[in-house]
Each structure stands twice: as C-alpha cells, then as structure tokens.
Coordinates of C-alpha atoms in Angstrom, one line a residue:
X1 CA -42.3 -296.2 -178.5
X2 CA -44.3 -296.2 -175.6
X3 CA -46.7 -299.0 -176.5
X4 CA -48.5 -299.2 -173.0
X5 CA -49.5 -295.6 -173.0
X6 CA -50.8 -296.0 -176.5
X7 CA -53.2 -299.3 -175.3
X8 CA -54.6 -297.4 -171.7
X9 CA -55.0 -294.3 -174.3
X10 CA -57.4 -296.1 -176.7
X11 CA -58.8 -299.3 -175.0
X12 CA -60.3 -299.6 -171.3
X13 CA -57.6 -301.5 -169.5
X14 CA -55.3 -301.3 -172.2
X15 CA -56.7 -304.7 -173.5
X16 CA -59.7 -306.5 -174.8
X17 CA -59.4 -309.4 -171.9
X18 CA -58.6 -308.1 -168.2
X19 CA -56.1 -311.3 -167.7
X20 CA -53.5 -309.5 -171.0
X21 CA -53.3 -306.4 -168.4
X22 CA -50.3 -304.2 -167.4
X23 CA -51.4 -305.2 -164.0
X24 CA -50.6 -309.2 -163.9
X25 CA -47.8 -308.4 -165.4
X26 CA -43.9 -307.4 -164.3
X27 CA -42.6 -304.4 -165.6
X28 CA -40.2 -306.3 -167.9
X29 CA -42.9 -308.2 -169.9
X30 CA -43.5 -307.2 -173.2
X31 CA -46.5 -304.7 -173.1
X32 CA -47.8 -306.0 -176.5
X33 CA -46.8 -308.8 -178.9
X34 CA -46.8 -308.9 -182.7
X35 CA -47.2 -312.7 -183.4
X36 CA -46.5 -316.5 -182.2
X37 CA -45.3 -319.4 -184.2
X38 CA -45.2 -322.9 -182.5
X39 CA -44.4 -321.6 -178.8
X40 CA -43.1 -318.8 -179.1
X41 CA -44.1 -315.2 -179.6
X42 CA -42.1 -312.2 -180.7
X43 CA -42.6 -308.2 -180.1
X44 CA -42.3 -305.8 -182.4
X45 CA -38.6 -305.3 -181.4
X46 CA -38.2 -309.0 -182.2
X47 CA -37.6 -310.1 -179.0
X48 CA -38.6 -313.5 -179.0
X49 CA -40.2 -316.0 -175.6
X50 CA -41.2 -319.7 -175.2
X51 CA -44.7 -319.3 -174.2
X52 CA -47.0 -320.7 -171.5
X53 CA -49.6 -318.3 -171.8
X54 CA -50.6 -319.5 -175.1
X55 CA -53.6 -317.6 -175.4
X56 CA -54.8 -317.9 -172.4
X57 CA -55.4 -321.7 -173.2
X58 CA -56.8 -321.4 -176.3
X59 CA -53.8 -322.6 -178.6
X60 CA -53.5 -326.2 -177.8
X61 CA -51.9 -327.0 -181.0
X62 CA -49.3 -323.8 -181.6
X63 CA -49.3 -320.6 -183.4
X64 CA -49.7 -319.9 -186.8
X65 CA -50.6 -323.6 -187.6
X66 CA -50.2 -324.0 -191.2
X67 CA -52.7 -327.1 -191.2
X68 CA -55.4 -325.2 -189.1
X69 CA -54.5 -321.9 -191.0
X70 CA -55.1 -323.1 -194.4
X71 CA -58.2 -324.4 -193.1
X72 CA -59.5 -321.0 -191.9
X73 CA -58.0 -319.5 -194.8
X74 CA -60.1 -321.7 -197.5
X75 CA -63.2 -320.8 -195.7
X76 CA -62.4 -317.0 -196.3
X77 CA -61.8 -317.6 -199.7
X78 CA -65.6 -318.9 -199.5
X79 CA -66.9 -316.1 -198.6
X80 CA -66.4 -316.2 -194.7
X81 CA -70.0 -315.6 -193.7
X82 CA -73.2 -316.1 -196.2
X83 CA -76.5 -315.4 -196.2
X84 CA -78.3 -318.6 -195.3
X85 CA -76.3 -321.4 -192.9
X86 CA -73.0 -322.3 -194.5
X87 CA -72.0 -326.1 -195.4
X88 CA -69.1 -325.5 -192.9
X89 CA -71.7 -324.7 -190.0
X90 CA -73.0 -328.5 -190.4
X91 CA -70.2 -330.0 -191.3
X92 CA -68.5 -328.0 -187.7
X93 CA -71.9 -328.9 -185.4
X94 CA -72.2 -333.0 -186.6
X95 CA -67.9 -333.0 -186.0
X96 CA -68.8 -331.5 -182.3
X97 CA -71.5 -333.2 -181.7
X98 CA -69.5 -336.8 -183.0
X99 CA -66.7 -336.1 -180.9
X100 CA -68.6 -335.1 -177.7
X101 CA -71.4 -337.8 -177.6
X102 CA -73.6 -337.0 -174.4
X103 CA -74.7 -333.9 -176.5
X104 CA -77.1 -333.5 -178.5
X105 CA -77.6 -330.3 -180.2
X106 CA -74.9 -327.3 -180.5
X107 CA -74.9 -323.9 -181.0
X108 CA -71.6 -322.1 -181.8
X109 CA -70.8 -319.0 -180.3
X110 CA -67.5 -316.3 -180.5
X111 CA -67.0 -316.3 -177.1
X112 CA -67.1 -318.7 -174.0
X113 CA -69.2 -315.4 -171.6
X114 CA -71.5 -316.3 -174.4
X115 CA -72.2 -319.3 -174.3
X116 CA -72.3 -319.7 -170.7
X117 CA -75.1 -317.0 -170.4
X118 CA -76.7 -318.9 -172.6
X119 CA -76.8 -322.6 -170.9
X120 CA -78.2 -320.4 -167.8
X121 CA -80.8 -318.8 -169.7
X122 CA -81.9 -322.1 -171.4
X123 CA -81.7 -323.6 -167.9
X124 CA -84.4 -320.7 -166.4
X125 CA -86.5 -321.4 -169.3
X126 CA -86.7 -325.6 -169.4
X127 CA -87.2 -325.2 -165.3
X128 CA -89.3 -322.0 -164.9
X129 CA -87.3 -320.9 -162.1
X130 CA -84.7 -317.7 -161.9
X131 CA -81.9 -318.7 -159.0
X132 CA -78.7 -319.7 -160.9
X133 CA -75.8 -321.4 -158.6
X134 CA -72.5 -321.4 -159.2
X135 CA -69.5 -322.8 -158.0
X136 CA -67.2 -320.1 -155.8
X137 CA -64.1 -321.4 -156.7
X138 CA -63.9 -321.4 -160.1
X139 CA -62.6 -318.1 -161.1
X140 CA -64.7 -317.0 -164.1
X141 CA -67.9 -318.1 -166.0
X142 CA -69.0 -315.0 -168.2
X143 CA -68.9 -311.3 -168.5
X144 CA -72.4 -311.0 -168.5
X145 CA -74.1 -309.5 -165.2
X146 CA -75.7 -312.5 -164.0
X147 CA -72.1 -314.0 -162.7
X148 CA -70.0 -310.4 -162.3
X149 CA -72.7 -309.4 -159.7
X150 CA -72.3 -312.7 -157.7
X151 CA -68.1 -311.4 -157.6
X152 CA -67.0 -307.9 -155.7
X153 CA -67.5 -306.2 -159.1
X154 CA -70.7 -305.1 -158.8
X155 CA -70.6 -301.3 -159.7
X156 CA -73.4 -300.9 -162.7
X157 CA -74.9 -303.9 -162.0
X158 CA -78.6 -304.2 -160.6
X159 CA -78.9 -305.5 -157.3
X160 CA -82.4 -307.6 -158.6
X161 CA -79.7 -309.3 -160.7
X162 CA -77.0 -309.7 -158.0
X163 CA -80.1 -311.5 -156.3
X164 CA -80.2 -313.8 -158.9
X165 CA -77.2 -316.0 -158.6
X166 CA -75.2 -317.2 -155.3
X167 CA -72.7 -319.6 -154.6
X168 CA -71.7 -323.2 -153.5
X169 CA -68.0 -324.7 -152.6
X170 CA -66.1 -327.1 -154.7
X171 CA -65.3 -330.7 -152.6
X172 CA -68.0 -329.2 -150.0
X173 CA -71.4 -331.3 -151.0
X174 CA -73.2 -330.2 -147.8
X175 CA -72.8 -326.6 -149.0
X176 CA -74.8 -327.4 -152.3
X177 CA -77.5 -329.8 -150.4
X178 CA -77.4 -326.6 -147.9
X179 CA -78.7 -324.0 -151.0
X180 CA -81.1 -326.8 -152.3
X181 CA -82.7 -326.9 -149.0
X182 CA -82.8 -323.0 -148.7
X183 CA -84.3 -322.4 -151.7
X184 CA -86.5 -325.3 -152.2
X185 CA -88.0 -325.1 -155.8
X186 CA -86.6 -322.4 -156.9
X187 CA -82.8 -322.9 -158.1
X188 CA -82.8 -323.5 -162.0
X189 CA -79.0 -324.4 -162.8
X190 CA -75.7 -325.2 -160.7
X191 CA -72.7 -324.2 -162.6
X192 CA -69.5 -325.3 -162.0
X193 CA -66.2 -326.9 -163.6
X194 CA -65.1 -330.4 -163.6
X195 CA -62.0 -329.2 -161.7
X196 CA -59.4 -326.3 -161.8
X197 CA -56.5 -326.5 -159.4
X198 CA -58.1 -328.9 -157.1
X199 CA -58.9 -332.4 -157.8
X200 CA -62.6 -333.4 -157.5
X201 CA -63.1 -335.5 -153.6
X202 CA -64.5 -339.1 -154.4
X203 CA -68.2 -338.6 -155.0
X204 CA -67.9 -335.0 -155.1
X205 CA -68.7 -334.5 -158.9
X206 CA -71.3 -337.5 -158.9
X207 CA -72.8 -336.1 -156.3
X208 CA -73.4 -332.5 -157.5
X209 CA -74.8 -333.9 -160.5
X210 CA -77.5 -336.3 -158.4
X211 CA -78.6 -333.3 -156.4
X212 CA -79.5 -331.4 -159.5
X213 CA -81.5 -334.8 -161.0
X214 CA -83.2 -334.9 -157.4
X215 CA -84.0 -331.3 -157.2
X216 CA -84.8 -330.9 -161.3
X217 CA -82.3 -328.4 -161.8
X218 CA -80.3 -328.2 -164.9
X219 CA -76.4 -329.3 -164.1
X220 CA -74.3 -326.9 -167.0
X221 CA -70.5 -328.4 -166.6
X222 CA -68.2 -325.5 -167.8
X223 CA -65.7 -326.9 -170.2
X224 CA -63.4 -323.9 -171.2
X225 CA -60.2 -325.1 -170.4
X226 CA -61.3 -328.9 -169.6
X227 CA -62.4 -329.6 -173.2
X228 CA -59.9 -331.0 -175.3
X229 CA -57.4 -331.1 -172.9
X230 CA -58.3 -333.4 -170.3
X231 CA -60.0 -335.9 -172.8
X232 CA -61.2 -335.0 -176.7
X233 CA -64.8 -336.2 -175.3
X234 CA -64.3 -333.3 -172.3
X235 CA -64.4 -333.8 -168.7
X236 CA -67.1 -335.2 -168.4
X237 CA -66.2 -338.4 -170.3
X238 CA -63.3 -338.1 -167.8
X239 CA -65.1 -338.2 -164.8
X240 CA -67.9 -340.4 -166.0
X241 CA -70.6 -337.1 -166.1
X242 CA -73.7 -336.5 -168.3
X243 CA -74.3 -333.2 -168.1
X244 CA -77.6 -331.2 -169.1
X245 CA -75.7 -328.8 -170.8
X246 CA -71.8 -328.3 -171.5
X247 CA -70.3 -325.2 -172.7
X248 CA -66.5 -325.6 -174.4
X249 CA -64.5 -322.7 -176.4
X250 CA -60.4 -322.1 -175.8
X251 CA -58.6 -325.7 -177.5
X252 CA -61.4 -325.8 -180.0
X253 CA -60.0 -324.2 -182.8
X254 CA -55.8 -323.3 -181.8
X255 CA -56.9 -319.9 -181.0
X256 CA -60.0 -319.0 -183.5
X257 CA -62.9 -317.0 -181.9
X258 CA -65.3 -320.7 -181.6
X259 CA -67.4 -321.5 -178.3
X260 CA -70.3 -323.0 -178.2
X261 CA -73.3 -324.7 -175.5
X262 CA -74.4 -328.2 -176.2
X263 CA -76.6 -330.8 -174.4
X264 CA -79.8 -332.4 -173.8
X265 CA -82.4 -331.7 -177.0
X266 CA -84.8 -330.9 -174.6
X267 CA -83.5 -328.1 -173.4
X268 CA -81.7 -327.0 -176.5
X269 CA -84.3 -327.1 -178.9
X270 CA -86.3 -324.7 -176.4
X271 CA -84.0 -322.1 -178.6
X272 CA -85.6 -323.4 -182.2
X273 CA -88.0 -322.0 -184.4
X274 CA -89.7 -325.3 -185.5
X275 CA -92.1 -326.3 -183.0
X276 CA -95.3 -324.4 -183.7
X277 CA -97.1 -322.5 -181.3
X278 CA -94.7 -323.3 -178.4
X279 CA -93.0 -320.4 -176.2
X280 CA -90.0 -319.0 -177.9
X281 CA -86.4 -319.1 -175.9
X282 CA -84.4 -316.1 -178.1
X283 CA -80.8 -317.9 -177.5
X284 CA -78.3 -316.9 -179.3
X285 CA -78.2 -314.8 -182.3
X286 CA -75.4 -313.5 -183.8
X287 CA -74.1 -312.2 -187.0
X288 CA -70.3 -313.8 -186.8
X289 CA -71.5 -316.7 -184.7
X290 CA -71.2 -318.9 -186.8
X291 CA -68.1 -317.4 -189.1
X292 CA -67.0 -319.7 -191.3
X293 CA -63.2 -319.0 -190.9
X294 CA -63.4 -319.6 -187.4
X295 CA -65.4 -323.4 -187.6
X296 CA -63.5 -324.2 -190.6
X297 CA -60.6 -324.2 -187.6
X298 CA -62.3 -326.2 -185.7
X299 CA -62.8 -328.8 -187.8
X300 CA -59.3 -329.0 -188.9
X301 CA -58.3 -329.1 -185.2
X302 CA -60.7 -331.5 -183.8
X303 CA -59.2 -333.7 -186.9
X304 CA -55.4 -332.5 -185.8
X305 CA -56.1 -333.3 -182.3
X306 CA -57.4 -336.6 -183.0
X307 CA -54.6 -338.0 -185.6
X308 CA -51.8 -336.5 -183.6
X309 CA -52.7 -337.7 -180.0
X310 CA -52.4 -333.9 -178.9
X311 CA -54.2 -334.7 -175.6
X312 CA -52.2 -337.6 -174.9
X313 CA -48.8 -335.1 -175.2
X314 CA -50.1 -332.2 -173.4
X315 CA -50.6 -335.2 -170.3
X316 CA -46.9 -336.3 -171.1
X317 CA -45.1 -333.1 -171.4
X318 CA -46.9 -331.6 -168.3
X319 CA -45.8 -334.6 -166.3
X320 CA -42.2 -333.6 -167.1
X321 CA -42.6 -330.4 -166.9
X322 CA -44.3 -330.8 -163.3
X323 CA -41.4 -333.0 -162.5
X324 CA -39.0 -330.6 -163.9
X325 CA -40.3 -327.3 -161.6
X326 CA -40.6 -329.4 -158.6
X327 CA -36.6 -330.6 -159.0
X328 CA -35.5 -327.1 -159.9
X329 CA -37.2 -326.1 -156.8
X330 CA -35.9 -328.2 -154.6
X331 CA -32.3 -327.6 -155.7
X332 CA -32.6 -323.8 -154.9
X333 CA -34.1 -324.7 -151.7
X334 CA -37.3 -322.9 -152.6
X335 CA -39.2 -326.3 -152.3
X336 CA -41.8 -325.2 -149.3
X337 CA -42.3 -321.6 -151.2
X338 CA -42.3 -322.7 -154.5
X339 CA -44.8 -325.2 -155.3
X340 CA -46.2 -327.2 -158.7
X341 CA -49.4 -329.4 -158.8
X342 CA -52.0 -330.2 -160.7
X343 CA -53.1 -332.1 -163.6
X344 CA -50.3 -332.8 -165.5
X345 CA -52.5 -331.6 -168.6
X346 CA -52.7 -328.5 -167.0
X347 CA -50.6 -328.2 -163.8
X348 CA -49.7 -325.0 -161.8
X349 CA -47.3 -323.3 -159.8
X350 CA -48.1 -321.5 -156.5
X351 CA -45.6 -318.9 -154.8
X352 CA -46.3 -318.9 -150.9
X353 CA -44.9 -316.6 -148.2
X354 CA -43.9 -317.2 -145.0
X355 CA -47.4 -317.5 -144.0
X356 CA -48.3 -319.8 -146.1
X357 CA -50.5 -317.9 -148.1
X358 CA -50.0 -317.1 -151.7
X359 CA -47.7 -314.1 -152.1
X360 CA -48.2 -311.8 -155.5
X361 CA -45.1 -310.2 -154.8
X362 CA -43.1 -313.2 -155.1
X363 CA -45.2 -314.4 -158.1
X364 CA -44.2 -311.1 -159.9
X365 CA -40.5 -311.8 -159.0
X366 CA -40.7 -315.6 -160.5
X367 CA -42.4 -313.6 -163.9
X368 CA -40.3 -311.1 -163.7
X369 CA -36.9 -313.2 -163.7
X370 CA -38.3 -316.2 -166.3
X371 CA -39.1 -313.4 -168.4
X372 CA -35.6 -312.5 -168.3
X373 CA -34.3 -315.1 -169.3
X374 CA -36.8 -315.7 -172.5
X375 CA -39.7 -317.7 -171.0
X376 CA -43.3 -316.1 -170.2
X377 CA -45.1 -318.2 -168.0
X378 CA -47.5 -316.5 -166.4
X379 CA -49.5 -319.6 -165.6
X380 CA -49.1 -322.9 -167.6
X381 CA -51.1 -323.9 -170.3
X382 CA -49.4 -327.1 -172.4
X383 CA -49.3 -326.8 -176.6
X384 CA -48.6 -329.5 -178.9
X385 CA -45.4 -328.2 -179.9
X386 CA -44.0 -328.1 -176.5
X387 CA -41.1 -330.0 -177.0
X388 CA -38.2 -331.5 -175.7
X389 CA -36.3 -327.8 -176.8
X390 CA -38.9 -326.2 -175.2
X391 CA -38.6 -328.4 -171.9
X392 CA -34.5 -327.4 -172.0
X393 CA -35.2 -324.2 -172.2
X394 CA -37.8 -323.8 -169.6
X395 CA -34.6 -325.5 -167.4
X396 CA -32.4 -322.9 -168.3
X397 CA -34.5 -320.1 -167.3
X398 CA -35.8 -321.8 -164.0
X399 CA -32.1 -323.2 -162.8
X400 CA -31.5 -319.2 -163.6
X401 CA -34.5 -317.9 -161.6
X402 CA -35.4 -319.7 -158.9
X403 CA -32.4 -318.5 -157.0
X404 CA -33.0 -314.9 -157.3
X405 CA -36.6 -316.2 -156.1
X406 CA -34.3 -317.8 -152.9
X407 CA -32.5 -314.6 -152.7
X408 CA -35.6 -312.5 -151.9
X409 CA -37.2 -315.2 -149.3
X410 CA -33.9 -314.6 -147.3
X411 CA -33.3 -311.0 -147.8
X412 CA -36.1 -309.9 -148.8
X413 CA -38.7 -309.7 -152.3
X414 CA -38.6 -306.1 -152.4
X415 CA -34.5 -306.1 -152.9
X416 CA -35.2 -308.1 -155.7
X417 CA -38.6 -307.2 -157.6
X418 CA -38.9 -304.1 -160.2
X419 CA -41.6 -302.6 -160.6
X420 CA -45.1 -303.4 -158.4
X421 CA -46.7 -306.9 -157.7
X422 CA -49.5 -308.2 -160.2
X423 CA -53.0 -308.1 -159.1
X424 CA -55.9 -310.2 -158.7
X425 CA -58.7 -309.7 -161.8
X426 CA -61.4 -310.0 -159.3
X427 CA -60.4 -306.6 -157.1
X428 CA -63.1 -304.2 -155.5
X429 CA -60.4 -301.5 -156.5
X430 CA -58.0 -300.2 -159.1

C-alpha cells in the first residue's frame, strides 16, 4: 500500500508539520506510523523502532501514558470543551503559572506558531513600535508571516511585512547593540531562545536581556524545546533570566496540542476585557484553545514531571547517551566526521564532510542505516522512559552503523546511501 503517494495526494507536503516530510527522511523510514508506546513506535505493518524523534520533542514522558491519558480522558468524559471557562482552564493556568514563577498571567494556546505571534503582537502594542528582532540562528519561531518573511520563504508574503522583522546573531552582542543603534526607537521585541546547539558565551544572555531594558523593548524568550527540559521553571530559571514574555508548548503535556505565552501583567493584561475604556489588544481567541483534554494533560504532566524527577533523567540519560555516540564513534574511526554535543538534556549529532561542513548526504546514510537496524533518530530528543534497554539498543544499532558511515567516508557516500539526501526545511526550492 503505497502510503506516501496516498499523504502527497491529500495533504500539501504529505504532512501537517514540514519537519515529518518524505524529504528529511531516507527512503527506508517508515512513510507513516500507526502509534507509540513508551519509546517506541510501530507502522501499520508492525514494524516496530526505539524512537528519538518523539514527537518532535513534545513527548518528554512516553507514548500512550496511562497516567497522562486517563487524565485527558476524564476531561473528555466532561464534556471536553464548554460554554463558559472550564474548572480545568484555572486549575491548568494557576499549575503554570506556580511552576513557572517570573510569569504572571497565561494564555493557553494549540500551538507554539501561536503563541509566539502572540508575545510579538503584545510586545508592538505595550511599546507602540512595529520592528520585531529575532535571533538568526534559531531555526523556527512561528508559521505566521511576520517570521517566514524574515527566512528565504517569502513567496505570498508581503514585502511591508518582510520589512517588519530582521535579525541578530546568537553569542554576537555587538550585532544586537548594532540594530538598537540602527533603528533607534523603533524595535518593539527581540526574540530569541535560551540556547539550541550552542551554548550561551558568558554575558551573552544577560546582556541581550539589559539591551532590551535600556532600549524599552520587550525581551520574549522562546521556550519550545527549553521548557521542561532544561529546568521545570524553563530556561530562564536556568540562566538566571526574567523575561517580559516566555512562550512554552512541546514537554508540556507528553504530546497534547498545549502552548501557551506568559509574562509580565503589564503587558498581558493589554489582551483583557476588564479595564474600561482602555485600547483593546485582540490576542488570542480560539475555540479549542483552551480544550480541556489537552490542559487536563498538562496538569497531570507538570504533576508527573515533578514527582518522577523527569528532568533530572532526561540530563542523566543524555549524558550516557552523549558518552555512548562519542565512544562508538571513535571505535569506527569516524570520530572527526561524526560528532555529538550539546546539552546532555538535549544533545546532538553533526555529520561533517571532508570540508568540514555539515554533509546531508552522510546524515541520510547515518538515518538510513540506524533505521535499519530498528532505531529512528533523526535528531535526539530524551523521554522519560529512555532506559537502560533503550541505551543497549541504541549500541547495537550504532556499533552496526557507524561502519557503513566509515565505509562511505573512504569509498565513497554515494556507494553506500539509497535513495536521495534529506533537505533543509528552510529551502528557497523544492
């Protein structure tokens, strides 16, 4: 059953996010899944693979959690979504709002694109300006035009709105102070994550966050794949941050549809309805935004996470999972091609050619032959219920392909790889 025909025939990419596409995927991945439990998913075949993708981050926990489930599942045997604001809403904002104490005020959302938006539009509004900075390094922020027109995907996108946003470097101060001086008065919000790949230089983050005090914009940390997973406060307990505005989603609720912006009331309550005769900021408004399945997650994960120590693993198990790659690596010999690094809550794995530079080809190879041997990993996000199993595993498949991966640096990736090299999200080009 050709499953991949099927998806290009009736969705747009053949998926609802760009990242589950054909294209950064080898040929022998499974072009769609029928479930996950724990760390493992299974296709309709029943082939089964220890995970890494988990998601795309946003199952910290594992599939098919019977704690978080039954949780979800009693709120849809309330009704799921009411007329009026639903005990479960309150209960879900005063949980966020208890575990994440420089905020003030939340407002739940289905998606992270969503909330984002939203912490820039608040942020235009409390300053009165337009010009929204964000960070070039960080790969994504929102589907909404105000960030895709600052990327090479600008087709259908106004250029008055391309305008509208431009672009600092992470580590590089000067290039921030650079834009403040540039467009003096004028830039409402800086954008950026705590980190990604690359570790914040001292004073970096501390810094970004004093030039936005100085200059009165709003500072909006993006904590998709930092909250709950470097720290339950977020990074910015971490790194010793208040923000103006935080937006989290992914870990929240083990893979239910739950994002949200917080911060400063101040600038949140610029989106309320109870302060007569003031300006109105229309926010967010949304029918499911507040669906009771999904916070009813939430709440039962923010109370998993906390009584199990899940952050406190997911540092532990990446350490030896880091530690793991990096041995396996050296063994083959692929040490200088093949590297691991970052946090060990969320670490990474980079495949460089002979130049140095990442190669996608050889990426594609390392997919393709893990996936052979029952492991998707097409980046690394950590789960609870990554285990000592799932560690032994994960051995098994890399002391299997990582010397295939030395076989193609010597004679060559194209002997080796079926099927053509993934491609970046961000392309000009099909």
């Amino acid at each position: 059953m050709n499953y991949q025909r099927r998806l290009l025939d009736a969705i747009p990419g053949g998926a609802h996010t760009y990242s589950r596409g054909h294209d950064q995927f080898p040929v022998n991945a499974p072009p769609i899944l029928k479930g996950g439990k724990g760390v493992e998913v299974f296709d309709p075949e029943g082939n089964r693979f220890l995970d890494y993708g988990m998601a795309l981050r946003a199952v910290t926990i594992g599939y098919a959690e019977d704690a978080i489930d039954e949780a979800a599942i009693a709120q849809i045997r309330l009704g799921n979504n009411l007329t009026r604001p639903s005990l479960i809403e309150l209960e879900a904002a005063e949980a966020f709002l208890e575990a994440v104490p420089n905020a003030d005020m939340v407002k739940f959302a289905k998606n992270g694109s969503s909330a984002v938006s939203a912490a820039v539009k608040l942020a235009r509004a409390y300053t009165g300006r337009e010009l929204a900075v964000r960070c070039q390094e960080h790969p994504f922020f929102s589907y909404d035009d105000w960030f895709i027109g600052s990327t090479v995907l600008t087709r259908g996108i106004p250029e008055s709105v391309q305008a509208g946003t431009t672009t600092f470097h992470y580590n590089d101060l000067a290039s921030l102070e650079r834009l403040f001086d540039r467009y003096p008065g004028q830039i409402a919000c800086v954008v950026m994550e705590a980190a990604t790949t690359e570790p914040p230089a001292e004073g970096f983050l501390p810094g970004v966050q004093a030039l936005c005090r100085r200059h009165g914009a709003v500072f909006i940390l993006d904590e998709m794949i930092t909250g709950f997973r470097w720290h339950l406060q977020g990074a910015q307990h971490y790194y010793g941050l208040e923000p103006d505005l935080s937006t989290f989603g992914k870990a929240m609720a083990n893979g239910f549809s739950v994002a949200c912006v917080a911060g400063k009331r101040d600038i949140m309550e610029l989106g309320g309805i109870d302060k007569t005769g003031t300006e109105r900021v229309f926010l967010m408004s949304s029918t499911h935004g507040a669906e009771m399945s999904s916070l009813g997650a939430f709440v039962a994960a923010l109370d998993f996470m906390r009584r199990e120590r899940v952050v406190e693993h997911l540092w532990t198990y990446g350490q030896s999972l880091m530690d793991l790659m990096a041995r396996v690596a050296r063994d083959a010999g692929v040490a200088d091609s093949f590297k691991v690094g970052g946090y060990a809550c969320s670490p990474y794995f980079m495949t460089l050619g002979a130049d140095g530079k990442p190669d996608p080809a050889l990426r594609t190879l390392f997919l393709q032959e893990m996936i052979r041997h029952g492991v998707m990993m097409p980046w690394i996000a950590l789960a609870y219920r990554h285990d000592e199993q799932s560690l032994d595993r994960t051995r098994t498949a890399l002391e299997a392909s990582l010397p295939v991966y030395a076989a193609a640096l010597r004679e060559g990736v194209d002997k080796y790889l079926q099927g053509p090299a993934v491609k970046p999200v961000f392309r000009k080009y099909n």
